[in-house]
Amino acid sequence: MELFDLTGKAAIVTGSTKGIGKAIAERLAEHGAKVVISSRKANACEDVAAEINAKHPGAAIAVPANISSKDDLERLVAETRAAFGKIDILICNAASNPYYGPMAGISDDQFRKILENNVIANHWLIGFAAPQMIARKDGAIIIVSSVGGIKASAVIGAYNISKAADFQLARNLALEFGPHNIRVNCIAPGLVKTDFARALWENPATLKATNERTPLGRIGEPDEIAGAAVFLASRAGAFMTGQAIVIDGGATIT
């Protein structure tokens, strides 16, 4: 367990009141980390923090923040440092996808929101958290991207473009931050049963087609993504940077 021990580490997980983000926060806490639960709604953040604290007393605090607000993200970092003194692990998980359909039909505002929330907001948050990591010469930054970043789609093309950009953001920052012993990686989930991806799995015909072309024959569960975050955040992942871990039941190999 020593390889995966996060005792004494402090983590921010955005979009952590449900789905993949919540699963990651729960597993980080289970492995000893202090975690900041963050999403737009304060009540939801408080509820998840309380849930984690019931199992791991004192492990979680709630700091609501809207990823579209640069001021909110700066405050998220400041409040985390005030509570825990540092940030060892940053999980950029929150994202938006306000449009489902072909690229020809997307409005400028919808496309702009996707790029701002899924790429620029990550850049902002990392920019606020990284200086104290650089000063300590230690840190792990994880961006939750998607297999959409390596595939085309007739219905979530703009989202996929943003997720491809996240891969490059991680590669670039890995190069820039590497001399400071800060690792930057992506996790690329396939289709996972979350509210965020509901449009892709709640239709029986779509789900059947997805399962049939996936070697494991099913879609994923949020907790099946969390282990990769623990690996990348811990000493087990100490020599890995600038990479993307694909977790998709094998869908991208067919």
mmCIF file of C-alpha atoms in Angstrom:
data_model
loop_
_atom_site.group_PDB
_atom_site.id
_atom_site.type_symbol
_atom_site.label_atom_id
_atom_site.label_comp_id
_atom_site.label_asym_id
_atom_site.label_seq_id
_atom_site.Cartn_x
_atom_site.Cartn_y
_atom_site.Cartn_z
ATOM 1 C CA MET A 1 0.000 0.000 0.000
ATOM 2 C CA GLU A 2 2.963 2.345 0.474
ATOM 3 C CA LEU A 3 3.169 3.008 -3.263
ATOM 4 C CA PHE A 4 -0.384 4.362 -3.224
ATOM 5 C CA ASP A 5 -0.330 6.014 0.211
ATOM 6 C CA LEU A 6 -1.547 9.631 0.076
ATOM 7 C CA THR A 7 -1.314 10.369 3.791
ATOM 8 C CA GLY A 8 -0.381 14.006 4.359
ATOM 9 C CA LYS A 9 -1.372 15.035 0.833
ATOM 10 C CA ALA A 10 -3.986 17.690 0.020
ATOM 11 C CA ALA A 11 -6.103 17.501 -3.125
ATOM 12 C CA ILE A 12 -8.590 19.637 -5.012
ATOM 13 C CA VAL A 13 -11.111 17.770 -7.160
ATOM 14 C CA THR A 14 -13.379 19.898 -9.333
ATOM 15 C CA GLY A 15 -16.789 18.602 -10.339
ATOM 16 C CA SER A 16 -16.645 16.264 -7.366
ATOM 17 C CA THR A 17 -20.241 16.171 -6.157
ATOM 18 C CA LYS A 18 -21.188 13.283 -8.451
ATOM 19 C CA GLY A 19 -19.946 10.911 -11.108
ATOM 20 C CA ILE A 20 -16.259 10.459 -11.820
ATOM 21 C CA GLY A 21 -15.175 13.440 -9.713
ATOM 22 C CA LYS A 22 -16.954 12.148 -6.621
ATOM 23 C CA ALA A 23 -15.509 8.667 -7.099
ATOM 24 C CA ILE A 24 -12.005 10.116 -7.380
ATOM 25 C CA ALA A 25 -12.450 12.246 -4.249
ATOM 26 C CA GLU A 26 -13.714 9.245 -2.283
ATOM 27 C CA ARG A 27 -10.775 7.074 -3.311
ATOM 28 C CA LEU A 28 -8.199 9.790 -2.619
ATOM 29 C CA ALA A 29 -9.617 10.157 0.881
ATOM 30 C CA GLU A 30 -9.603 6.382 1.335
ATOM 31 C CA HIS A 31 -5.886 6.407 0.544
ATOM 32 C CA GLY A 32 -5.184 9.091 3.129
ATOM 33 C CA ALA A 33 -5.493 12.418 1.306
ATOM 34 C CA LYS A 34 -7.330 15.508 2.477
ATOM 35 C CA VAL A 35 -9.776 16.451 -0.277
ATOM 36 C CA VAL A 36 -11.575 19.615 -1.314
ATOM 37 C CA ILE A 37 -15.009 18.933 -2.780
ATOM 38 C CA SER A 38 -15.872 21.569 -5.341
ATOM 39 C CA SER A 39 -18.682 22.228 -7.790
ATOM 40 C CA ARG A 40 -21.113 25.076 -8.403
ATOM 41 C CA LYS A 41 -23.701 24.204 -5.755
ATOM 42 C CA ALA A 42 -22.672 24.719 -2.127
ATOM 43 C CA ASN A 43 -25.250 22.306 -0.688
ATOM 44 C CA ALA A 44 -24.104 19.480 -2.939
ATOM 45 C CA CYS A 45 -20.477 20.115 -1.954
ATOM 46 C CA GLU A 46 -21.352 20.065 1.739
ATOM 47 C CA ASP A 47 -23.311 16.827 1.362
ATOM 48 C CA VAL A 48 -20.451 14.973 -0.344
ATOM 49 C CA ALA A 49 -17.880 16.317 2.124
ATOM 50 C CA ALA A 50 -20.073 15.104 4.989
ATOM 51 C CA GLU A 51 -20.436 11.713 3.336
ATOM 52 C CA ILE A 52 -16.655 11.346 3.039
ATOM 53 C CA ASN A 53 -16.064 12.626 6.575
ATOM 54 C CA ALA A 54 -18.476 10.015 7.935
ATOM 55 C CA LYS A 55 -16.087 7.349 6.648
ATOM 56 C CA HIS A 56 -12.813 9.280 7.034
ATOM 57 C CA PRO A 57 -13.221 11.932 9.782
ATOM 58 C CA GLY A 58 -11.712 15.302 8.886
ATOM 59 C CA ALA A 59 -10.726 14.228 5.377
ATOM 60 C CA ALA A 60 -12.925 16.577 3.341
ATOM 61 C CA ILE A 61 -14.006 20.187 3.135
ATOM 62 C CA ALA A 62 -16.400 21.885 0.740
ATOM 63 C CA VAL A 63 -15.371 24.877 -1.370
ATOM 64 C CA PRO A 64 -17.962 25.633 -4.052
ATOM 65 C CA ALA A 65 -16.659 27.263 -7.226
ATOM 66 C CA ASN A 66 -17.847 27.847 -10.771
ATOM 67 C CA ILE A 67 -15.156 26.852 -13.274
ATOM 68 C CA SER A 68 -16.298 29.600 -15.632
ATOM 69 C CA SER A 69 -15.255 32.216 -13.045
ATOM 70 C CA LYS A 70 -11.553 32.984 -12.812
ATOM 71 C CA ASP A 71 -12.162 34.693 -9.464
ATOM 72 C CA ASP A 72 -13.897 31.574 -8.124
ATOM 73 C CA LEU A 73 -10.960 29.392 -9.124
ATOM 74 C CA GLU A 74 -8.476 31.750 -7.496
ATOM 75 C CA ARG A 75 -10.578 31.655 -4.313
ATOM 76 C CA LEU A 76 -10.753 27.837 -4.494
ATOM 77 C CA VAL A 77 -6.961 27.650 -4.400
ATOM 78 C CA ALA A 78 -6.685 30.283 -1.654
ATOM 79 C CA GLU A 79 -9.246 28.549 0.592
ATOM 80 C CA THR A 80 -7.598 25.184 0.066
ATOM 81 C CA ARG A 81 -4.227 26.585 1.085
ATOM 82 C CA ALA A 82 -5.799 28.276 4.102
ATOM 83 C CA ALA A 83 -7.326 24.973 5.210
ATOM 84 C CA PHE A 84 -4.532 22.534 4.390
ATOM 85 C CA GLY A 85 -1.454 24.724 3.900
ATOM 86 C CA LYS A 86 -0.683 23.396 0.431
ATOM 87 C CA ILE A 87 -2.001 21.663 -2.656
ATOM 88 C CA ASP A 88 -0.243 18.428 -3.594
ATOM 89 C CA ILE A 89 -2.799 17.059 -6.040
ATOM 90 C CA LEU A 90 -4.999 18.948 -8.475
ATOM 91 C CA ILE A 91 -7.715 17.066 -10.335
ATOM 92 C CA CYS A 92 -9.304 19.123 -13.122
ATOM 93 C CA ASN A 93 -12.452 17.085 -13.658
ATOM 94 C CA ALA A 94 -15.298 19.580 -14.140
ATOM 95 C CA ALA A 95 -16.394 20.167 -17.731
ATOM 96 C CA SER A 96 -19.342 21.348 -19.826
ATOM 97 C CA ASN A 97 -21.126 20.174 -22.929
ATOM 98 C CA PRO A 98 -24.167 22.339 -23.667
ATOM 99 C CA TYR A 99 -24.653 21.046 -27.221
ATOM 100 C CA TYR A 100 -25.488 17.671 -28.753
ATOM 101 C CA GLY A 101 -25.516 17.528 -32.548
ATOM 102 C CA PRO A 102 -23.422 18.178 -35.660
ATOM 103 C CA MET A 103 -20.792 20.914 -35.696
ATOM 104 C CA ALA A 104 -22.788 22.858 -38.278
ATOM 105 C CA GLY A 105 -25.526 23.510 -35.739
ATOM 106 C CA ILE A 106 -23.500 24.737 -32.772
ATOM 107 C CA SER A 107 -23.821 28.396 -31.812
ATOM 108 C CA ASP A 108 -20.782 30.562 -31.182
ATOM 109 C CA ASP A 109 -21.773 30.922 -27.534
ATOM 110 C CA GLN A 110 -22.074 27.153 -27.081
ATOM 111 C CA PHE A 111 -18.722 26.482 -28.737
ATOM 112 C CA ARG A 112 -17.097 29.252 -26.716
ATOM 113 C CA LYS A 113 -18.515 27.882 -23.449
ATOM 114 C CA ILE A 114 -17.152 24.403 -24.193
ATOM 115 C CA LEU A 115 -13.670 25.697 -24.937
ATOM 116 C CA GLU A 116 -13.635 28.107 -21.995
ATOM 117 C CA ASN A 117 -14.902 25.620 -19.396
ATOM 118 C CA ASN A 118 -13.044 22.552 -20.639
ATOM 119 C CA VAL A 119 -9.689 24.070 -21.597
ATOM 120 C CA ILE A 120 -9.190 27.658 -20.470
ATOM 121 C CA ALA A 121 -10.621 27.033 -16.991
ATOM 122 C CA ASN A 122 -8.122 24.191 -16.529
ATOM 123 C CA HIS A 123 -5.353 26.563 -17.581
ATOM 124 C CA TRP A 124 -6.564 29.132 -15.041
ATOM 125 C CA LEU A 125 -6.842 26.678 -12.153
ATOM 126 C CA ILE A 126 -3.476 25.101 -12.846
ATOM 127 C CA GLY A 127 -1.967 28.572 -13.066
ATOM 128 C CA PHE A 128 -3.245 29.394 -9.580
ATOM 129 C CA ALA A 129 -2.198 26.072 -8.004
ATOM 130 C CA ALA A 130 1.170 25.504 -9.671
ATOM 131 C CA PRO A 131 3.324 28.253 -8.090
ATOM 132 C CA GLN A 132 3.204 26.687 -4.609
ATOM 133 C CA MET A 133 3.943 23.273 -6.167
ATOM 134 C CA ILE A 134 6.938 24.804 -7.952
ATOM 135 C CA ALA A 135 8.147 26.348 -4.697
ATOM 136 C CA ARG A 136 8.013 22.951 -2.980
ATOM 137 C CA LYS A 137 9.240 21.048 -6.053
ATOM 138 C CA ASP A 138 6.433 18.542 -5.768
ATOM 139 C CA GLY A 139 2.977 18.101 -7.248
ATOM 140 C CA ALA A 140 0.638 16.005 -9.360
ATOM 141 C CA ILE A 141 -1.834 17.573 -11.782
ATOM 142 C CA ILE A 142 -4.442 15.371 -13.444
ATOM 143 C CA ILE A 143 -6.829 16.508 -16.160
ATOM 144 C CA VAL A 144 -9.850 14.297 -16.773
ATOM 145 C CA SER A 145 -10.091 14.362 -20.544
ATOM 146 C CA SER A 146 -11.960 11.768 -22.644
ATOM 147 C CA VAL A 147 -11.500 9.193 -25.377
ATOM 148 C CA GLY A 148 -13.486 11.739 -27.346
ATOM 149 C CA GLY A 149 -10.217 13.624 -27.669
ATOM 150 C CA ILE A 150 -8.838 10.873 -29.896
ATOM 151 C CA LYS A 151 -12.019 10.051 -31.827
ATOM 152 C CA ALA A 152 -14.457 11.805 -34.121
ATOM 153 C CA SER A 153 -18.130 12.183 -33.281
ATOM 154 C CA ALA A 154 -21.182 13.307 -35.231
ATOM 155 C CA VAL A 155 -22.898 14.574 -32.071
ATOM 156 C CA ILE A 156 -20.266 15.773 -29.551
ATOM 157 C CA GLY A 157 -17.625 17.129 -31.909
ATOM 158 C CA ALA A 158 -16.994 20.407 -30.091
ATOM 159 C CA TYR A 159 -16.635 18.584 -26.773
ATOM 160 C CA ASN A 160 -14.143 16.215 -28.406
ATOM 161 C CA ILE A 161 -12.139 19.157 -29.741
ATOM 162 C CA SER A 162 -11.883 20.546 -26.206
ATOM 163 C CA LYS A 163 -10.764 17.185 -24.853
ATOM 164 C CA ALA A 164 -8.087 16.869 -27.532
ATOM 165 C CA ALA A 165 -6.849 20.271 -26.405
ATOM 166 C CA ASP A 166 -6.629 18.985 -22.835
ATOM 167 C CA PHE A 167 -4.197 16.284 -23.970
ATOM 168 C CA GLN A 168 -1.936 18.931 -25.445
ATOM 169 C CA LEU A 169 -2.311 21.180 -22.402
ATOM 170 C CA ALA A 170 -1.049 18.303 -20.246
ATOM 171 C CA ARG A 171 1.865 17.577 -22.581
ATOM 172 C CA ASN A 172 2.937 21.202 -22.696
ATOM 173 C CA LEU A 173 2.685 21.720 -18.943
ATOM 174 C CA ALA A 174 4.500 18.436 -18.308
ATOM 175 C CA LEU A 175 7.422 19.856 -20.283
ATOM 176 C CA GLU A 176 7.318 23.207 -18.498
ATOM 177 C CA PHE A 177 6.806 21.837 -14.982
ATOM 178 C CA GLY A 178 8.986 18.721 -15.221
ATOM 179 C CA PRO A 179 12.157 20.450 -13.965
ATOM 180 C CA HIS A 180 10.200 21.335 -10.817
ATOM 181 C CA ASN A 181 9.190 17.696 -10.153
ATOM 182 C CA ILE A 182 5.558 18.370 -11.044
ATOM 183 C CA ARG A 183 3.810 15.726 -13.107
ATOM 184 C CA VAL A 184 0.916 16.522 -15.431
ATOM 185 C CA ASN A 185 -1.170 13.736 -16.940
ATOM 186 C CA CYS A 186 -4.611 13.034 -18.360
ATOM 187 C CA ILE A 187 -7.154 10.332 -17.752
ATOM 188 C CA ALA A 188 -9.275 9.546 -20.804
ATOM 189 C CA PRO A 189 -12.458 7.704 -19.804
ATOM 190 C CA GLY A 190 -14.675 6.039 -22.350
ATOM 191 C CA LEU A 191 -18.428 5.994 -21.898
ATOM 192 C CA VAL A 192 -19.173 5.933 -18.172
ATOM 193 C CA LYS A 193 -22.576 5.798 -16.505
ATOM 194 C CA THR A 194 -22.775 9.374 -15.217
ATOM 195 C CA ASP A 195 -25.404 12.096 -15.420
ATOM 196 C CA PHE A 196 -22.984 14.076 -17.605
ATOM 197 C CA ALA A 197 -22.940 11.327 -20.259
ATOM 198 C CA ARG A 198 -26.620 10.431 -19.916
ATOM 199 C CA ALA A 199 -27.451 11.418 -23.505
ATOM 200 C CA LEU A 200 -24.999 8.779 -24.723
ATOM 201 C CA TRP A 201 -26.196 5.826 -22.630
ATOM 202 C CA GLU A 202 -29.861 6.274 -21.715
ATOM 203 C CA ASN A 203 -31.025 5.422 -25.260
ATOM 204 C CA PRO A 204 -31.229 1.582 -25.393
ATOM 205 C CA ALA A 205 -30.248 1.417 -29.068
ATOM 206 C CA THR A 206 -27.195 3.640 -28.542
ATOM 207 C CA LEU A 207 -26.164 1.692 -25.453
ATOM 208 C CA LYS A 208 -26.543 -1.634 -27.263
ATOM 209 C CA ALA A 209 -24.377 -0.428 -30.146
ATOM 210 C CA THR A 210 -21.711 0.849 -27.739
ATOM 211 C CA ASN A 211 -21.645 -2.404 -25.794
ATOM 212 C CA GLU A 212 -21.360 -4.456 -28.969
ATOM 213 C CA ARG A 213 -18.241 -2.623 -30.139
ATOM 214 C CA THR A 214 -16.593 -2.644 -26.710
ATOM 215 C CA PRO A 215 -14.448 -5.723 -25.956
ATOM 216 C CA LEU A 216 -15.619 -5.838 -22.327
ATOM 217 C CA GLY A 217 -19.203 -5.595 -23.555
ATOM 218 C CA ARG A 218 -20.391 -2.805 -21.259
ATOM 219 C CA ILE A 219 -19.941 0.824 -20.292
ATOM 220 C CA GLY A 220 -17.934 1.901 -17.257
ATOM 221 C CA GLU A 221 -18.838 2.919 -13.728
ATOM 222 C CA PRO A 222 -17.386 6.078 -12.103
ATOM 223 C CA ASP A 223 -15.386 4.135 -9.528
ATOM 224 C CA GLU A 224 -13.573 2.307 -12.337
ATOM 225 C CA ILE A 225 -11.898 5.586 -13.280
ATOM 226 C CA ALA A 226 -10.837 6.552 -9.757
ATOM 227 C CA GLY A 227 -7.986 4.065 -9.439
ATOM 228 C CA ALA A 228 -6.055 5.755 -12.233
ATOM 229 C CA ALA A 229 -6.256 9.053 -10.364
ATOM 230 C CA VAL A 230 -4.881 7.426 -7.202
ATOM 231 C CA PHE A 231 -2.033 5.938 -9.257
ATOM 232 C CA LEU A 232 -1.152 9.235 -10.930
ATOM 233 C CA ALA A 233 -1.371 11.166 -7.656
ATOM 234 C CA SER A 234 0.787 8.746 -5.672
ATOM 235 C CA ARG A 235 4.390 7.591 -5.606
ATOM 236 C CA ALA A 236 3.330 4.735 -7.884
ATOM 237 C CA GLY A 237 3.071 7.254 -10.716
ATOM 238 C CA ALA A 238 6.211 9.212 -9.865
ATOM 239 C CA PHE A 239 7.898 8.680 -13.254
ATOM 240 C CA MET A 240 4.853 9.302 -15.424
ATOM 241 C CA THR A 241 4.179 12.692 -16.971
ATOM 242 C CA GLY A 242 2.706 14.138 -20.144
ATOM 243 C CA GLN A 243 0.669 11.002 -20.774
ATOM 244 C CA ALA A 244 -2.952 9.937 -21.085
ATOM 245 C CA ILE A 245 -4.404 6.777 -19.540
ATOM 246 C CA VAL A 246 -7.302 5.466 -21.618
ATOM 247 C CA ILE A 247 -9.962 3.624 -19.575
ATOM 248 C CA ASP A 248 -12.709 2.563 -21.954
ATOM 249 C CA GLY A 249 -13.281 -1.183 -21.769
ATOM 250 C CA GLY A 250 -11.226 -1.524 -24.930
ATOM 251 C CA ALA A 251 -13.553 0.521 -27.138
ATOM 252 C CA THR A 252 -10.778 2.474 -28.838
ATOM 253 C CA ILE A 253 -8.947 -0.666 -30.036
ATOM 254 C CA THR A 254 -11.802 -1.893 -32.214
#
